[in-house]
Coordinates of C-alpha atoms and ligand atoms in Angstrom, one line a residue:
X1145 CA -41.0 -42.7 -87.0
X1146 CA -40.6 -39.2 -88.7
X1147 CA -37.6 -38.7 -90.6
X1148 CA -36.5 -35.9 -89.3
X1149 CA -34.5 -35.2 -85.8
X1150 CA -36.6 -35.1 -83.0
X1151 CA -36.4 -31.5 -82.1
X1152 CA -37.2 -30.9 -85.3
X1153 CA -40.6 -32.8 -85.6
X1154 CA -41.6 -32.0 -82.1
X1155 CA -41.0 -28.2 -83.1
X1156 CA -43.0 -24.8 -83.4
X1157 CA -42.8 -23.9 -87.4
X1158 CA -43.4 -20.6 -89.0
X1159 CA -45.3 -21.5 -91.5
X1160 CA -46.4 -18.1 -92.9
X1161 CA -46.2 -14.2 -92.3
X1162 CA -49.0 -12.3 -90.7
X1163 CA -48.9 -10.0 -93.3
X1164 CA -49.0 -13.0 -96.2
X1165 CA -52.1 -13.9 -95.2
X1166 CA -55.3 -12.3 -96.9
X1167 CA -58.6 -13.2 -98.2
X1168 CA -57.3 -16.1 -99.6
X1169 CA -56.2 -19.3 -97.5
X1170 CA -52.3 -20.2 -98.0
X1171 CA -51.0 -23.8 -99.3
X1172 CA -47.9 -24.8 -97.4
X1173 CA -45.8 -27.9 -96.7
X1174 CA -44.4 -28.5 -93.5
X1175 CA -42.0 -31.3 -92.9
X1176 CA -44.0 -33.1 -96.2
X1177 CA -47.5 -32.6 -94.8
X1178 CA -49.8 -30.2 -97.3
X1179 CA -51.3 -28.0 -94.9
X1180 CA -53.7 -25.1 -95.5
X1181 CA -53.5 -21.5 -93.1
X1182 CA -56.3 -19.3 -93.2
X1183 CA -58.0 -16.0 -91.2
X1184 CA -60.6 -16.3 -88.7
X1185 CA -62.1 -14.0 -86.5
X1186 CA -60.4 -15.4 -84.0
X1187 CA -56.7 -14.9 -85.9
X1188 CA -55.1 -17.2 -88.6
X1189 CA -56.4 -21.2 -88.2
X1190 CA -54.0 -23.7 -89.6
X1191 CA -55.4 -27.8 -90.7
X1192 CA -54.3 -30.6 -92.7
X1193 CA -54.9 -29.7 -96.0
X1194 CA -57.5 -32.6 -96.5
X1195 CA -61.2 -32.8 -96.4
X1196 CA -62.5 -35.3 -94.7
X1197 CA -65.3 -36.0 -97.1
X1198 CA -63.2 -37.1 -100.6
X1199 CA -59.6 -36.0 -99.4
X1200 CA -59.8 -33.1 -101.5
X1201 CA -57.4 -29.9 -100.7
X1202 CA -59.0 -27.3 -98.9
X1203 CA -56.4 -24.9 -99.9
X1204 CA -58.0 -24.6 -103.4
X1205 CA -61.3 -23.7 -101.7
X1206 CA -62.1 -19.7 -100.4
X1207 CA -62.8 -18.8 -96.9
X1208 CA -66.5 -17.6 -96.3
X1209 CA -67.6 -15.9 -92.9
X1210 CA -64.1 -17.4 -91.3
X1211 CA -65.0 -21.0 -92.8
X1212 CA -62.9 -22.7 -95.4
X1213 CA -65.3 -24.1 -98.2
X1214 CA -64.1 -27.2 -99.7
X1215 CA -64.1 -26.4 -103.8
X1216 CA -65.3 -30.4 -104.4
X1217 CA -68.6 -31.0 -102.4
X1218 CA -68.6 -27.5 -100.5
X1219 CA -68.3 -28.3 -96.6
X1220 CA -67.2 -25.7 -95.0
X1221 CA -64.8 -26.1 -91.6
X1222 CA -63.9 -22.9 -89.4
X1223 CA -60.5 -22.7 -87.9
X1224 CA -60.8 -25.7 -85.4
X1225 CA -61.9 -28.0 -88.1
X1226 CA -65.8 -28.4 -87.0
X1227 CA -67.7 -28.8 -89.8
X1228 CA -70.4 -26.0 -90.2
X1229 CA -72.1 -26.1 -93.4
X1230 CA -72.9 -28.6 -95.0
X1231 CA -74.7 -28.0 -98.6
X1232 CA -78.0 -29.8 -99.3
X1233 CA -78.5 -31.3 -95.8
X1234 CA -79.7 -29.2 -92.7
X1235 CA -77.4 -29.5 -90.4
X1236 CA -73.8 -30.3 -91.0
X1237 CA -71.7 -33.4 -91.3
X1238 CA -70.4 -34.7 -88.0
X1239 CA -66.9 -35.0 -89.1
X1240 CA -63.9 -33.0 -88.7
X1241 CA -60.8 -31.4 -90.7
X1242 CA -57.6 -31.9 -88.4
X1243 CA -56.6 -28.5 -86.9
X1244 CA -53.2 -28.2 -85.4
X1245 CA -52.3 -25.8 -83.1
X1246 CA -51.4 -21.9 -83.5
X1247 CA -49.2 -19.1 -82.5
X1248 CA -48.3 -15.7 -83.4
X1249 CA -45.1 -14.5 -82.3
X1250 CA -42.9 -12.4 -84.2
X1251 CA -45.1 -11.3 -87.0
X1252 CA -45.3 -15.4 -87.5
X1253 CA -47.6 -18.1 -87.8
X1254 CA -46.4 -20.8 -86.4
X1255 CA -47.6 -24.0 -85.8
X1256 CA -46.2 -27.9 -84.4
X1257 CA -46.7 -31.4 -86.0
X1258 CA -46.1 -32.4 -82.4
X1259 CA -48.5 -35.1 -80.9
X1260 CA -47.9 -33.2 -77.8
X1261 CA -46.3 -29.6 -78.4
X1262 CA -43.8 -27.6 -75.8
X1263 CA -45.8 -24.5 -74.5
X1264 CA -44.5 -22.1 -77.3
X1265 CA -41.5 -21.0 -79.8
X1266 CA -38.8 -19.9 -78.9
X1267 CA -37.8 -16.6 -79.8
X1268 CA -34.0 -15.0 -79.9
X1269 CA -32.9 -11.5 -79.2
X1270 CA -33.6 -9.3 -80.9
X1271 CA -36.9 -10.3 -81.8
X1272 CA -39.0 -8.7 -79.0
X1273 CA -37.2 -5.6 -79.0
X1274 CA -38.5 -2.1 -79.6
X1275 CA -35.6 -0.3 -80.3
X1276 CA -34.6 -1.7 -83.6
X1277 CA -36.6 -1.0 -86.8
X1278 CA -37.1 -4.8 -88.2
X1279 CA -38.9 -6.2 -90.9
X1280 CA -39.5 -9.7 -92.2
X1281 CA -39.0 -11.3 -95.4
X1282 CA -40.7 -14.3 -96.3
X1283 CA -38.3 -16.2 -99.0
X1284 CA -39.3 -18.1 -101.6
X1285 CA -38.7 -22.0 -100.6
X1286 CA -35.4 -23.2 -102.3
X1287 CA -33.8 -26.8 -102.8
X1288 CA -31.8 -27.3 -99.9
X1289 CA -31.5 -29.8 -97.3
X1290 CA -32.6 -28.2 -93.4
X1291 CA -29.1 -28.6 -92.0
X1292 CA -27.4 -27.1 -95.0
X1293 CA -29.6 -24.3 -95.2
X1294 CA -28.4 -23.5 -91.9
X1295 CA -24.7 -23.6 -92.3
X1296 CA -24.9 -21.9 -95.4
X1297 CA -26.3 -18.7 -93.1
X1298 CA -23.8 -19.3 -90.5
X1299 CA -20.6 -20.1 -92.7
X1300 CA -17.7 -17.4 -92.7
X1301 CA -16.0 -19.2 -95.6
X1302 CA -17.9 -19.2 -98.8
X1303 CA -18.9 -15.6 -99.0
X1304 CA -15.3 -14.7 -100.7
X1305 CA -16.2 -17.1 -103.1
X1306 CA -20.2 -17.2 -103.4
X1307 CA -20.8 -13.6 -102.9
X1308 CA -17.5 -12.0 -104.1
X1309 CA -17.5 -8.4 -103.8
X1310 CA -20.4 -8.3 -102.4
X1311 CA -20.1 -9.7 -98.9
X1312 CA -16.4 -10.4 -98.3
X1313 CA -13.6 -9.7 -100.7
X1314 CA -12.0 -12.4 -102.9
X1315 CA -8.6 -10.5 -102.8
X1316 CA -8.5 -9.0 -99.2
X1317 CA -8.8 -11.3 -96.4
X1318 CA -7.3 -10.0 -92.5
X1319 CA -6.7 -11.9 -89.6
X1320 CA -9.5 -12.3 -87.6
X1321 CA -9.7 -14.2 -83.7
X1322 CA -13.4 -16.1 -83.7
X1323 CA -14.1 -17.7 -80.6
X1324 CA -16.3 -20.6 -80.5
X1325 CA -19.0 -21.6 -77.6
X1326 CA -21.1 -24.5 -77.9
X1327 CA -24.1 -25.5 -75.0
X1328 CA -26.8 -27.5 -74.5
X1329 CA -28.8 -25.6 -76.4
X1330 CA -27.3 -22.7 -78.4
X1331 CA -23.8 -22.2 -80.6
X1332 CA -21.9 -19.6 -81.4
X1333 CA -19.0 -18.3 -83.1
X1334 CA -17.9 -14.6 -82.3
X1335 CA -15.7 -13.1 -85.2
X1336 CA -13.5 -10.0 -83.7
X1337 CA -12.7 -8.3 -87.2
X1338 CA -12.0 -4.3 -86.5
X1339 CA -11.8 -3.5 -89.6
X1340 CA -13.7 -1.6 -92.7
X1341 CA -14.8 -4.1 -94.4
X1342 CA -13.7 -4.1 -98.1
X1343 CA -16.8 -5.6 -99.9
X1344 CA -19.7 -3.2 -101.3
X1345 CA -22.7 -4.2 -98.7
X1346 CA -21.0 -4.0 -95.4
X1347 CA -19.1 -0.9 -96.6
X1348 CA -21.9 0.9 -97.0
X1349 CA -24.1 -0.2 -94.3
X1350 CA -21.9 -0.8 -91.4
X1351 CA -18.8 1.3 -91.7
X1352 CA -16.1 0.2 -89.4
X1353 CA -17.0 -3.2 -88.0
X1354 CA -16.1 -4.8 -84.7
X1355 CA -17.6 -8.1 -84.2
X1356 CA -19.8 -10.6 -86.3
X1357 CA -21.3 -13.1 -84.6
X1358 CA -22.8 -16.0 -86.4
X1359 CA -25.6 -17.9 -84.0
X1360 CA -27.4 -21.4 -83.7
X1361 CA -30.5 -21.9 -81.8
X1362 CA -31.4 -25.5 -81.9
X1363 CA -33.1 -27.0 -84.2
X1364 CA -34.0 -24.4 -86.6
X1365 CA -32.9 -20.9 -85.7
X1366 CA -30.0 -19.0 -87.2
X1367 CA -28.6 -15.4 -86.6
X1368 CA -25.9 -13.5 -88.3
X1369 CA -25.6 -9.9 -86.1
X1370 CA -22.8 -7.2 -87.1
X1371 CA -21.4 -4.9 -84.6
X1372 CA -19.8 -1.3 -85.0
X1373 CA -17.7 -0.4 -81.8
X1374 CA -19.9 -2.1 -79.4
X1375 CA -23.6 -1.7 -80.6
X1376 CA -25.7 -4.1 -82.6
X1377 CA -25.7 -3.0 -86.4
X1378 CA -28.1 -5.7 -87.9
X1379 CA -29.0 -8.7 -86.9
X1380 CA -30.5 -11.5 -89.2
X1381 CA -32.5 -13.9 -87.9
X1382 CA -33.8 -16.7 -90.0
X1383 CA -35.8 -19.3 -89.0
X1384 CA -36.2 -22.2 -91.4
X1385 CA -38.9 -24.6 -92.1
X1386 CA -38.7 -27.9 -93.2
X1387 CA -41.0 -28.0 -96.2
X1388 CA -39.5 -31.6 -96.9
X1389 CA -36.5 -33.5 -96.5
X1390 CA -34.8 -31.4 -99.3
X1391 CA -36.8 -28.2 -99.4
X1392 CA -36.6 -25.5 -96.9
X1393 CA -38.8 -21.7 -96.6
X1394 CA -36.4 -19.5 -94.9
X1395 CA -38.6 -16.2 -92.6
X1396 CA -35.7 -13.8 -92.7
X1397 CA -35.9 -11.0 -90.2
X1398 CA -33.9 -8.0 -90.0
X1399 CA -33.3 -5.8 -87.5
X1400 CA -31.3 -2.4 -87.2
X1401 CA -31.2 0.1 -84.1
X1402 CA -33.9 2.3 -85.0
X1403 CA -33.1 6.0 -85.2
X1404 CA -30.0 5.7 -87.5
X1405 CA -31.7 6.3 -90.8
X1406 CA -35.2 6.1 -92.0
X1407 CA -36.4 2.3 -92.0
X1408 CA -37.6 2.0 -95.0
X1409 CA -34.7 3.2 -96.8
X1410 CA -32.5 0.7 -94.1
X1411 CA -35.4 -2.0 -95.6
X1412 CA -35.2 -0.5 -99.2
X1413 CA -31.0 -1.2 -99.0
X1414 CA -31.1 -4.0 -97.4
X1415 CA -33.4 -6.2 -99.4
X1416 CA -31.7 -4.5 -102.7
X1417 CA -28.3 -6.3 -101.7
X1418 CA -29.6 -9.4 -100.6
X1419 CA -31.6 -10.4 -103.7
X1420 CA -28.0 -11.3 -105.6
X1421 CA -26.9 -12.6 -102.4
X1422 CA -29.8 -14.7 -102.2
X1423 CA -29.9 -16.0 -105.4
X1424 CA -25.9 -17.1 -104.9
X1425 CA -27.1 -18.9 -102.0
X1426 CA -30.3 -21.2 -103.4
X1427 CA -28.1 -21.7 -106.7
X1428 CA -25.3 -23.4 -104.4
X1429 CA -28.0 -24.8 -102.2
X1430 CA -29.8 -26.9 -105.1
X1431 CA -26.6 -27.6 -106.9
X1432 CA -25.6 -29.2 -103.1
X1433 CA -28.9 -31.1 -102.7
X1434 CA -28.5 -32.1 -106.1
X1435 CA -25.2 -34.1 -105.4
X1436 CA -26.3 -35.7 -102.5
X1437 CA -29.2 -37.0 -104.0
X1438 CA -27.0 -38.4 -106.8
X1439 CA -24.2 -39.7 -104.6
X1440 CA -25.8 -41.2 -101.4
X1441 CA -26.1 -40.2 -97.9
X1442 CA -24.8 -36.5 -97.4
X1443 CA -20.7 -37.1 -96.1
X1444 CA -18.6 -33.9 -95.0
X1445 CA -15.1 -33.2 -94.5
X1446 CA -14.8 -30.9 -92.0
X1447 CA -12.1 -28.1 -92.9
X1448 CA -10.3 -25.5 -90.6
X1449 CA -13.1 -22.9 -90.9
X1450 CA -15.6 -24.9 -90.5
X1451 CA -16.0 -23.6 -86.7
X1452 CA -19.6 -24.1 -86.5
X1453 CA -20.9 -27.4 -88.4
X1454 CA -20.0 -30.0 -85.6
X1455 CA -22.1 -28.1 -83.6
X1456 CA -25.1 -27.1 -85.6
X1457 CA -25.1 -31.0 -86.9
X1458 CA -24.7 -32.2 -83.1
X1459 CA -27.3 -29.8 -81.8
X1460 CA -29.8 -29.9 -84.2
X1461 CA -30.2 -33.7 -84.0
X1462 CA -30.5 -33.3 -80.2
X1463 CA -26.9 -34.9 -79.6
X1464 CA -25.4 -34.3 -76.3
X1465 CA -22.7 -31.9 -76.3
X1466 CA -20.6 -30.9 -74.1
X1467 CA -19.9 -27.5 -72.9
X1468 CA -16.7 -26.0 -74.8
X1469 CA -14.7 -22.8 -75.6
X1470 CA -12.1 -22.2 -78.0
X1471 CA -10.4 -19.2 -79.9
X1472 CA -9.0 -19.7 -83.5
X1473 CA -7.1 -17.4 -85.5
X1474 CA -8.4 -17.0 -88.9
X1475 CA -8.3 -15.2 -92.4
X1476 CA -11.6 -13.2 -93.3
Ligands
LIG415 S1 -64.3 -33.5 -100.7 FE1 -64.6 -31.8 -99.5 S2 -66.7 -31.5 -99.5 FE2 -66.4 -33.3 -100.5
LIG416 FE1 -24.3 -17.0 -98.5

């Protein structure tokens, strides 16, 4: 039995960028299995990172004429794991590298550990949209466990703190009315702020600010979007893969209403503020994964702003929920 929730094991996986992928074929890890991604003619090709001849890692090989060479013994397997070259003999050995199954969607490869995979990812708003100017940012993995990784996206309450000045002030905070809506399949939590914000980034990149919306789509999905009076600002989306049970690759893609500004200076801003912000975030992130692996199993105590960890823990380990609606008051 896999160690991980359901949904999650029996889900579609970025796994790399379009745009990461060159000559060279791509070691990654998804949910602790070493798998290799490289181009074909026919698009990018994704196996287990194992030869079947001596179990060595095909990753280290090169891809030749849409084939990955194997660096030990030199069999060469194109993107549905045939073997097709075998050096030395004249015609190639009958066995097979396991291929798993591909999509692109999103600018993302994606692929699904699944025995039997759903038809295809799911993909949220605003992700197949041509009026916003987007671009994707492939993070560096970081020590975190999957479900805090999430939260820490979705969490109104530690930017004060973690990203003071930057995000949200430490000094001002204003009232704020969030309502929280929890289904079957998606959460969210709907900040109603009208306010200029105080703290550097969103001063200068939103201006006045109506709503923030932080969103959960089970099991791996998480959006932050920012709204002026009205109308989208950005929206975040990150989807985060399970590299193992404590280390996570967060695809982060941004997306602003095009027309505004320039995109690249939008892209240029945007990725400037987030590198501190970023590096805040995986230094809490390890330092959390770090106490839980010295303490035990992870325990929480739920406090008054944590509007929506019951659900993103409930949801993302396929728990039934039910249905609910509620407004809080709150300080931001
Ligand atoms: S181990 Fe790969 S070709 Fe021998
Ligand atoms: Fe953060």
């Amino acid at each position: 039995m896999s160690a991980y929730p359901k949904a999650v094991a029996d889900g579609w996986h970025p796994i790399a960028t379009l745009a990461e992928l060159k000559r060279r074929p791509l070691a990654r890890m998804l949910m602790d299995k070493p798998l290799v991604v490289f181009r074909t003619a026919n698009g990018p090709a994704v196996l287990l990172d194992r030869c079947p001849h001596r179990n060595m890692a095909l990753s280290l090989g090169a891809v030749r004429d849409g084939a990955i060479e194997c660096p030990y013994h030199g069999w060469r397997f194109d993107g549905a794991g045939r073997c097709t070259l075998t050096p030395g003999a004249d015609a190639p050995a009958r066995h097979e590298a396991s291929a798993l199954p591909v999509q692109v969607a999103a600018g993302l490869i994606w692929t699904t550990l699944a025995a039997s995979p759903r038809a295809a990812p799911a993909l949220p708003h605003p992700l197949e949209e041509t009026k916003f100017d987007t671009f994707l940012w492939p993070v560096r993995p970081s020590r975190a466990r999957l479900l805090d990784a999430i939260e820490n996206l979705l969490d109104p309450a530690h930017p004060h703190f973690l990203h003071a000045g930057i995000v949200r002030s430490r000094q001002v905070r204003k009232p704020v009315d969030a309502t929280v809506r929890v289904r079957a399949d998606f959460a969210e939590a709907i900040y109603v702020e009208n306010t200029r914000p105080a703290a550097l980034m969103p001063r200068m990149l939103e201006g006045l600010r109506g709503r923030s919306i932080g969103r959960f789509f089970p099991p791996t999905i998480g959006q932050v979007a920012f709204e002026g009076a009205n109308r989208l600002r950005l929206a975040i989306t990150v989807f985060f893969t399970p590299e193992t049970q404590d280390r996570v690759r967060p695809f982060a893609h941004f997306a602003t209403p095009a027309g505004a500004a320039p995109a690249f200076i939008k892209e240029g801003l945007l990725r400037a503020f987030h590198i501190p912000v970023l590096a805040q975030d995986r230094a809490a992130l390890r330092r959390q994964a770090e106490s839980i692996a010295a303490y035990g199993p992870a325990r929480y105590a739920l406090g008054p702003l944590d509007l929506l960890f019951p659900a993103i823990q409930a949801l993302m380990h396929g728990e039934a929920v039910q249905d609910s609606e509620r407004c809080v008051r709150l300080h931001l």
